[in-house]
Amino acid sequence: MYKPQEEEEEEEEEEVIQTSFRLSGGAFQRTKQTPGYEEPTVLAAETPFTVCEVEALYELFKKLSSSIFDDGIIHKEEFQLALFRNKNKKNLFADRIFDLFDLKRNGVIEFGEFVRSLGVFHPHALVEEKIAFAFRLYDLRQTGFIEREELKEMVLALLHESDLILSDDVIETIVDKSFSDADTNGDGKIDPEEWKEFVKKNPSLIKNMTLPYLKDITLAFPSFVLSSEFEDSEM
């Protein structure tokens, strides 16, 4: 029996969706509707995560990406809400993390970007990757160097986030000492190699670049998702 080409294309598209659903054990429902969706096998091959861990991350991603706008992508307000439980709280540190997760620089975080960026925080990720990510975090103007004012802005943001109050003089002393120690050639800016050596001498700078629970993500996040859904159903 003859079928119009449009009808055949629709059937083929549906078959692809159903095949993807079956191969993933039913975890990825109608992946076509998720912008920037990438196969778990592809993401697992490019990150420290296993396929099962990527699938668990997808459950978390779906939760975060529908917390304010149910469109399958994470907006900055949703990112802020996840970090601070407050979508309106302004924080330079959170803004920089969001910008670095937004690999395509289109103002939102897609699933593939989410997994690849989180991979840097995995306990098994290379230290060099963590150092490079931290460098980009402090390079606020994206010039390829960290200048003194950028370092000061990040120090102030981190102090604000930790609710630690220091006098202006103490802050200036911290910034001056850190910058002079890092800027070994004295040209008034910190280049990637200087930063790398500085971090090696001060490993605490990238301590927060490792999230231990990412190693047990298949155990940690399903319970998080289930408990969150349970709480939602009671409201």
PDB file of N, CA, C and O in Angstrom, residues 88-120:
ATOM      1  N   ASN A  88      16.862  35.206  42.139  1.00  0.00           N
ATOM      2  CA  ASN A  88      17.183  36.614  41.929  1.00  0.00           C
ATOM      3  C   ASN A  88      18.495  37.042  42.573  1.00  0.00           C
ATOM      4  O   ASN A  88      18.910  38.186  42.429  1.00  0.00           O
ATOM      5  N   LYS A  89      19.140  36.147  43.320  1.00  0.00           N
ATOM      6  CA  LYS A  89      20.373  36.509  44.002  1.00  0.00           C
ATOM      7  C   LYS A  89      21.507  36.689  42.995  1.00  0.00           C
ATOM      8  O   LYS A  89      21.810  35.796  42.227  1.00  0.00           O
ATOM      9  N   LYS A  90      22.139  37.851  43.015  1.00  0.00           N
ATOM     10  CA  LYS A  90      23.233  38.140  42.097  1.00  0.00           C
ATOM     11  C   LYS A  90      24.557  37.727  42.732  1.00  0.00           C
ATOM     12  O   LYS A  90      24.839  38.070  43.881  1.00  0.00           O
ATOM     13  N   ASN A  91      25.362  37.010  42.005  1.00  0.00           N
ATOM     14  CA  ASN A  91      26.651  36.557  42.505  1.00  0.00           C
ATOM     15  C   ASN A  91      27.606  36.366  41.343  1.00  0.00           C
ATOM     16  O   ASN A  91      27.309  35.621  40.405  1.00  0.00           O
ATOM     17  N   LEU A  92      28.742  37.037  41.397  1.00  0.00           N
ATOM     18  CA  LEU A  92      29.718  36.981  40.313  1.00  0.00           C
ATOM     19  C   LEU A  92      30.220  35.556  40.106  1.00  0.00           C
ATOM     20  O   LEU A  92      30.390  35.103  38.968  1.00  0.00           O
ATOM     21  N   PHE A  93      30.435  34.845  41.203  1.00  0.00           N
ATOM     22  CA  PHE A  93      30.942  33.478  41.128  1.00  0.00           C
ATOM     23  C   PHE A  93      29.954  32.588  40.366  1.00  0.00           C
ATOM     24  O   PHE A  93      30.341  31.845  39.462  1.00  0.00           O
ATOM     25  N   ALA A  94      28.663  32.680  40.715  1.00  0.00           N
ATOM     26  CA  ALA A  94      27.636  31.874  40.043  1.00  0.00           C
ATOM     27  C   ALA A  94      27.512  32.263  38.578  1.00  0.00           C
ATOM     28  O   ALA A  94      27.341  31.404  37.703  1.00  0.00           O
ATOM     29  N   ASP A  95      27.617  33.559  38.290  1.00  0.00           N
ATOM     30  CA  ASP A  95      27.541  34.028  36.904  1.00  0.00           C
ATOM     31  C   ASP A  95      28.681  33.452  36.065  1.00  0.00           C
ATOM     32  O   ASP A  95      28.485  33.044  34.919  1.00  0.00           O
ATOM     33  N   ARG A  96      29.877  33.411  36.646  1.00  0.00           N
ATOM     34  CA  ARG A  96      31.030  32.893  35.914  1.00  0.00           C
ATOM     35  C   ARG A  96      30.888  31.387  35.666  1.00  0.00           C
ATOM     36  O   ARG A  96      31.205  30.895  34.575  1.00  0.00           O
ATOM     37  N   ILE A  97      30.425  30.658  36.686  1.00  0.00           N
ATOM     38  CA  ILE A  97      30.225  29.219  36.520  1.00  0.00           C
ATOM     39  C   ILE A  97      29.206  28.965  35.410  1.00  0.00           C
ATOM     40  O   ILE A  97      29.414  28.118  34.536  1.00  0.00           O
ATOM     41  N   PHE A  98      28.116  29.723  35.414  1.00  0.00           N
ATOM     42  CA  PHE A  98      27.088  29.573  34.379  1.00  0.00           C
ATOM     43  C   PHE A  98      27.680  29.842  33.000  1.00  0.00           C
ATOM     44  O   PHE A  98      27.454  29.082  32.052  1.00  0.00           O
ATOM     45  N   ASP A  99      28.439  30.931  32.889  1.00  0.00           N
ATOM     46  CA  ASP A  99      29.038  31.295  31.596  1.00  0.00           C
ATOM     47  C   ASP A  99      29.977  30.196  31.082  1.00  0.00           C
ATOM     48  O   ASP A  99      30.030  29.937  29.874  1.00  0.00           O
ATOM     49  N   LEU A 100      30.709  29.553  31.992  1.00  0.00           N
ATOM     50  CA  LEU A 100      31.639  28.504  31.573  1.00  0.00           C
ATOM     51  C   LEU A 100      30.912  27.210  31.220  1.00  0.00           C
ATOM     52  O   LEU A 100      31.374  26.445  30.376  1.00  0.00           O
ATOM     53  N   PHE A 101      29.778  26.958  31.857  1.00  0.00           N
ATOM     54  CA  PHE A 101      28.954  25.800  31.495  1.00  0.00           C
ATOM     55  C   PHE A 101      28.290  26.030  30.139  1.00  0.00           C
ATOM     56  O   PHE A 101      28.037  25.080  29.397  1.00  0.00           O
ATOM     57  N   ASP A 102      27.980  27.285  29.832  1.00  0.00           N
ATOM     58  CA  ASP A 102      27.320  27.647  28.574  1.00  0.00           C
ATOM     59  C   ASP A 102      28.356  27.663  27.451  1.00  0.00           C
ATOM     60  O   ASP A 102      28.787  28.709  26.976  1.00  0.00           O
ATOM     61  N   LEU A 103      28.754  26.474  27.017  1.00  0.00           N
ATOM     62  CA  LEU A 103      29.838  26.334  26.037  1.00  0.00           C
ATOM     63  C   LEU A 103      29.511  26.986  24.695  1.00  0.00           C
ATOM     64  O   LEU A 103      30.401  27.488  24.006  1.00  0.00           O
ATOM     65  N   LYS A 104      28.238  26.980  24.314  1.00  0.00           N
ATOM     66  CA  LYS A 104      27.837  27.567  23.028  1.00  0.00           C
ATOM     67  C   LYS A 104      27.628  29.076  23.121  1.00  0.00           C
ATOM     68  O   LYS A 104      27.393  29.727  22.113  1.00  0.00           O
ATOM     69  N   ARG A 105      27.672  29.580  24.343  1.00  0.00           N
ATOM     70  CA  ARG A 105      27.481  31.011  24.602  1.00  0.00           C
ATOM     71  C   ARG A 105      26.180  31.539  24.006  1.00  0.00           C
ATOM     72  O   ARG A 105      26.151  32.598  23.352  1.00  0.00           O
ATOM     73  N   ASN A 106      25.112  30.783  24.232  1.00  0.00           N
ATOM     74  CA  ASN A 106      23.799  31.232  23.749  1.00  0.00           C
ATOM     75  C   ASN A 106      22.846  31.552  24.899  1.00  0.00           C
ATOM     76  O   ASN A 106      21.644  31.650  24.709  1.00  0.00           O
ATOM     77  N   GLY A 107      23.385  31.695  26.112  1.00  0.00           N
ATOM     78  CA  GLY A 107      22.580  32.143  27.243  1.00  0.00           C
ATOM     79  C   GLY A 107      21.832  31.057  27.989  1.00  0.00           C
ATOM     80  O   GLY A 107      21.110  31.355  28.950  1.00  0.00           O
ATOM     81  N   VAL A 108      21.995  29.799  27.590  1.00  0.00           N
ATOM     82  CA  VAL A 108      21.344  28.674  28.270  1.00  0.00           C
ATOM     83  C   VAL A 108      22.306  27.488  28.328  1.00  0.00           C
ATOM     84  O   VAL A 108      23.305  27.467  27.620  1.00  0.00           O
ATOM     85  N   ILE A 109      21.996  26.517  29.188  1.00  0.00           N
ATOM     86  CA  ILE A 109      22.829  25.317  29.297  1.00  0.00           C
ATOM     87  C   ILE A 109      22.034  24.121  28.795  1.00  0.00           C
ATOM     88  O   ILE A 109      20.965  23.808  29.333  1.00  0.00           O
ATOM     89  N   GLU A 110      22.554  23.474  27.748  1.00  0.00           N
ATOM     90  CA  GLU A 110      21.913  22.285  27.209  1.00  0.00           C
ATOM     91  C   GLU A 110      22.474  21.044  27.911  1.00  0.00           C
ATOM     92  O   GLU A 110      23.466  21.113  28.633  1.00  0.00           O
ATOM     93  N   PHE A 111      21.831  19.909  27.688  1.00  0.00           N
ATOM     94  CA  PHE A 111      22.218  18.688  28.392  1.00  0.00           C
ATOM     95  C   PHE A 111      23.686  18.306  28.165  1.00  0.00           C
ATOM     96  O   PHE A 111      24.419  18.000  29.105  1.00  0.00           O
ATOM     97  N   GLY A 112      24.130  18.347  26.915  1.00  0.00           N
ATOM     98  CA  GLY A 112      25.507  17.992  26.610  1.00  0.00           C
ATOM     99  C   GLY A 112      26.497  18.917  27.314  1.00  0.00           C
ATOM    100  O   GLY A 112      27.530  18.473  27.826  1.00  0.00           O
ATOM    101  N   GLU A 113      26.195  20.204  27.336  1.00  0.00           N
ATOM    102  CA  GLU A 113      27.051  21.175  28.009  1.00  0.00           C
ATOM    103  C   GLU A 113      27.087  20.894  29.511  1.00  0.00           C
ATOM    104  O   GLU A 113      28.142  20.999  30.154  1.00  0.00           O
ATOM    105  N   PHE A 114      25.948  20.546  30.062  1.00  0.00           N
ATOM    106  CA  PHE A 114      25.811  20.250  31.488  1.00  0.00           C
ATOM    107  C   PHE A 114      26.725  19.092  31.898  1.00  0.00           C
ATOM    108  O   PHE A 114      27.485  19.184  32.860  1.00  0.00           O
ATOM    109  N   VAL A 115      26.682  18.027  31.125  1.00  0.00           N
ATOM    110  CA  VAL A 115      27.475  16.833  31.447  1.00  0.00           C
ATOM    111  C   VAL A 115      28.963  17.095  31.245  1.00  0.00           C
ATOM    112  O   VAL A 115      29.790  16.747  32.089  1.00  0.00           O
ATOM    113  N   ARG A 116      29.320  17.702  30.116  1.00  0.00           N
ATOM    114  CA  ARG A 116      30.737  17.955  29.839  1.00  0.00           C
ATOM    115  C   ARG A 116      31.358  18.882  30.890  1.00  0.00           C
ATOM    116  O   ARG A 116      32.500  18.681  31.325  1.00  0.00           O
ATOM    117  N   SER A 117      30.616  19.904  31.296  1.00  0.00           N
ATOM    118  CA  SER A 117      31.141  20.847  32.278  1.00  0.00           C
ATOM    119  C   SER A 117      31.240  20.217  33.662  1.00  0.00           C
ATOM    120  O   SER A 117      32.237  20.418  34.372  1.00  0.00           O
ATOM    121  N   LEU A 118      30.248  19.437  34.033  1.00  0.00           N
ATOM    122  CA  LEU A 118      30.301  18.749  35.327  1.00  0.00           C
ATOM    123  C   LEU A 118      31.437  17.737  35.372  1.00  0.00           C
ATOM    124  O   LEU A 118      31.986  17.444  36.436  1.00  0.00           O
ATOM    125  N   GLY A 119      31.802  17.218  34.211  1.00  0.00           N
ATOM    126  CA  GLY A 119      32.882  16.240  34.144  1.00  0.00           C
ATOM    127  C   GLY A 119      34.196  16.760  34.716  1.00  0.00           C
ATOM    128  O   GLY A 119      34.994  15.996  35.262  1.00  0.00           O
ATOM    129  N   VAL A 120      34.408  18.071  34.606  1.00  0.00           N
ATOM    130  CA  VAL A 120      35.628  18.678  35.137  1.00  0.00           C
ATOM    131  C   VAL A 120      35.678  18.540  36.664  1.00  0.00           C
ATOM    132  O   VAL A 120      36.747  18.475  37.254  1.00  0.00           O
TER     133      VAL A 120
END
